mmCIF file of C-alpha atoms in Angstrom:
data_model
loop_
_atom_site.group_PDB
_atom_site.id
_atom_site.type_symbol
_atom_site.label_atom_id
_atom_site.label_comp_id
_atom_site.label_asym_id
_atom_site.label_seq_id
_atom_site.Cartn_x
_atom_site.Cartn_y
_atom_site.Cartn_z
ATOM 1 C CA MET A 1 127.606 -3.516 -204.462
ATOM 2 C CA SER A 2 126.551 -4.726 -207.862
ATOM 3 C CA GLU A 3 127.944 -8.093 -208.854
ATOM 4 C CA GLN A 4 127.981 -7.206 -212.551
ATOM 5 C CA THR A 5 131.403 -8.246 -213.889
ATOM 6 C CA ARG A 6 133.866 -5.348 -213.998
ATOM 7 C CA THR A 7 137.421 -4.924 -215.200
ATOM 8 C CA THR A 8 138.440 -1.700 -213.439
ATOM 9 C CA GLU A 9 140.343 -1.518 -210.168
ATOM 10 C CA LEU A 10 139.013 -2.230 -206.698
ATOM 11 C CA THR A 11 139.011 0.787 -204.349
ATOM 12 C CA VAL A 12 139.240 0.965 -200.551
ATOM 13 C CA ASP A 13 135.609 2.070 -200.328
ATOM 14 C CA GLU A 14 134.442 -0.815 -202.519
ATOM 15 C CA LEU A 15 136.493 -3.302 -200.506
ATOM 16 C CA LEU A 16 134.972 -2.065 -197.240
ATOM 17 C CA GLU A 17 131.468 -2.219 -198.711
ATOM 18 C CA ILE A 18 132.054 -5.809 -199.844
ATOM 19 C CA MET A 19 133.482 -6.757 -196.446
ATOM 20 C CA ARG A 20 130.523 -5.213 -194.619
ATOM 21 C CA GLU A 21 128.125 -7.144 -196.871
ATOM 22 C CA CYS A 22 130.036 -10.398 -196.343
ATOM 23 C CA ALA A 23 130.828 -10.241 -192.636
ATOM 24 C CA GLY A 24 129.198 -7.213 -191.086
ATOM 25 C CA GLU A 25 131.067 -4.565 -189.146
ATOM 26 C CA ASP A 26 132.579 -4.605 -185.650
ATOM 27 C CA GLU A 27 130.858 -1.699 -183.897
ATOM 28 C CA SER A 28 133.933 -1.069 -181.736
ATOM 29 C CA VAL A 29 136.081 -0.354 -184.822
ATOM 30 C CA ASP A 30 135.947 2.936 -186.751
ATOM 31 C CA LEU A 31 136.154 2.094 -190.447
ATOM 32 C CA GLY A 32 135.696 5.729 -191.401
ATOM 33 C CA GLY A 33 139.335 6.697 -190.931
ATOM 34 C CA GLU A 34 142.550 5.738 -192.664
ATOM 35 C CA ILE A 35 142.432 1.938 -192.506
ATOM 36 C CA ALA A 36 144.475 0.845 -195.541
ATOM 37 C CA GLY A 37 147.449 -0.235 -193.411
ATOM 38 C CA VAL A 38 145.497 -1.625 -190.438
ATOM 39 C CA ASP A 39 145.587 -5.393 -189.883
ATOM 40 C CA PHE A 40 142.312 -7.159 -190.742
ATOM 41 C CA ASP A 41 142.259 -8.734 -187.258
ATOM 42 C CA ASP A 42 142.314 -5.244 -185.717
ATOM 43 C CA LEU A 43 139.425 -4.270 -187.993
ATOM 44 C CA GLY A 44 137.400 -7.247 -186.749
ATOM 45 C CA TYR A 45 137.682 -9.426 -189.872
ATOM 46 C CA ASP A 46 138.904 -13.016 -189.612
ATOM 47 C CA SER A 47 140.087 -15.468 -192.265
ATOM 48 C CA LEU A 48 136.529 -16.623 -193.050
ATOM 49 C CA ALA A 49 135.483 -13.029 -193.737
ATOM 50 C CA LEU A 50 138.464 -12.650 -196.071
ATOM 51 C CA MET A 51 137.604 -15.873 -197.916
ATOM 52 C CA GLU A 52 134.041 -14.654 -198.485
ATOM 53 C CA THR A 53 135.349 -11.255 -199.572
ATOM 54 C CA LEU A 54 137.750 -12.921 -202.007
ATOM 55 C CA SER A 55 134.910 -14.978 -203.463
ATOM 56 C CA ARG A 56 132.741 -11.879 -203.915
ATOM 57 C CA VAL A 57 135.592 -9.950 -205.569
ATOM 58 C CA GLU A 58 136.155 -12.869 -207.947
ATOM 59 C CA ARG A 59 132.498 -12.737 -209.005
ATOM 60 C CA ILE A 60 132.434 -8.954 -209.401
ATOM 61 C CA PHE A 61 135.633 -8.744 -211.434
ATOM 62 C CA GLY A 62 135.394 -12.077 -213.242
ATOM 63 C CA ILE A 63 138.831 -13.248 -212.096
ATOM 64 C CA LYS A 64 140.182 -16.213 -210.148
ATOM 65 C CA LEU A 65 142.420 -15.453 -207.172
ATOM 66 C CA PRO A 66 144.387 -18.160 -205.335
ATOM 67 C CA GLU A 67 143.020 -18.641 -201.792
ATOM 68 C CA GLU A 68 146.398 -19.768 -200.453
ATOM 69 C CA ASP A 69 147.715 -16.227 -201.014
ATOM 70 C CA LEU A 70 145.274 -14.886 -198.397
ATOM 71 C CA GLU A 71 147.561 -16.131 -195.608
ATOM 72 C CA ARG A 72 150.058 -13.367 -196.368
ATOM 73 C CA ILE A 73 147.493 -10.611 -196.949
ATOM 74 C CA ARG A 74 147.001 -8.862 -193.632
ATOM 75 C CA THR A 75 145.711 -5.363 -194.525
ATOM 76 C CA PRO A 76 143.205 -3.748 -196.883
ATOM 77 C CA GLU A 77 146.131 -2.149 -198.732
ATOM 78 C CA ALA A 78 147.715 -5.571 -199.340
ATOM 79 C CA PHE A 79 144.342 -6.987 -200.459
ATOM 80 C CA LEU A 80 143.856 -4.120 -202.928
ATOM 81 C CA THR A 81 147.360 -4.566 -204.306
ATOM 82 C CA PHE A 82 146.793 -8.324 -204.630
ATOM 83 C CA VAL A 83 143.560 -7.808 -206.608
ATOM 84 C CA ASN A 84 144.481 -4.737 -208.642
ATOM 85 C CA GLU A 85 147.807 -6.126 -209.837
ATOM 86 C CA ARG A 86 145.863 -8.973 -211.382
ATOM 87 C CA LEU A 87 143.370 -6.589 -212.970
ATOM 88 C CA ASP A 88 145.652 -3.997 -214.511
ATOM 89 C CA GLY A 89 149.090 -5.515 -214.873
ATOM 90 C CA GLY A 90 150.557 -3.867 -211.789
ATOM 91 C CA ARG A 91 149.350 -0.259 -212.167
ATOM 92 C CA THR A 92 147.744 -0.178 -208.728
ATOM 93 C CA ARG A 93 146.202 2.982 -207.340
ATOM 94 C CA ILE A 94 144.574 2.894 -203.920
ATOM 95 C CA SER A 95 141.730 5.345 -203.812
ATOM 96 C CA GLY A 96 139.015 6.004 -201.308
#
């Protein structure tokens, strides 16, 4: 994914691409299905993977996101909401 600064919303597909680039992919987990509500642990991503993902999203979108909020973000859907609310004032749309 290009790290050119953007201001539009983050999508599920973009989030998964960033996560794969940052931490790889657990071969035993199918990321091709509906994963928005699946816990990151069940998807094979730990807190270090989320920290790296957060850092990459900050660079791509040119925003600063508080790391301490990651403790309560357990799913891709929650991560997207967390990021997109800060990008568009709360008009969050999760798209694939």
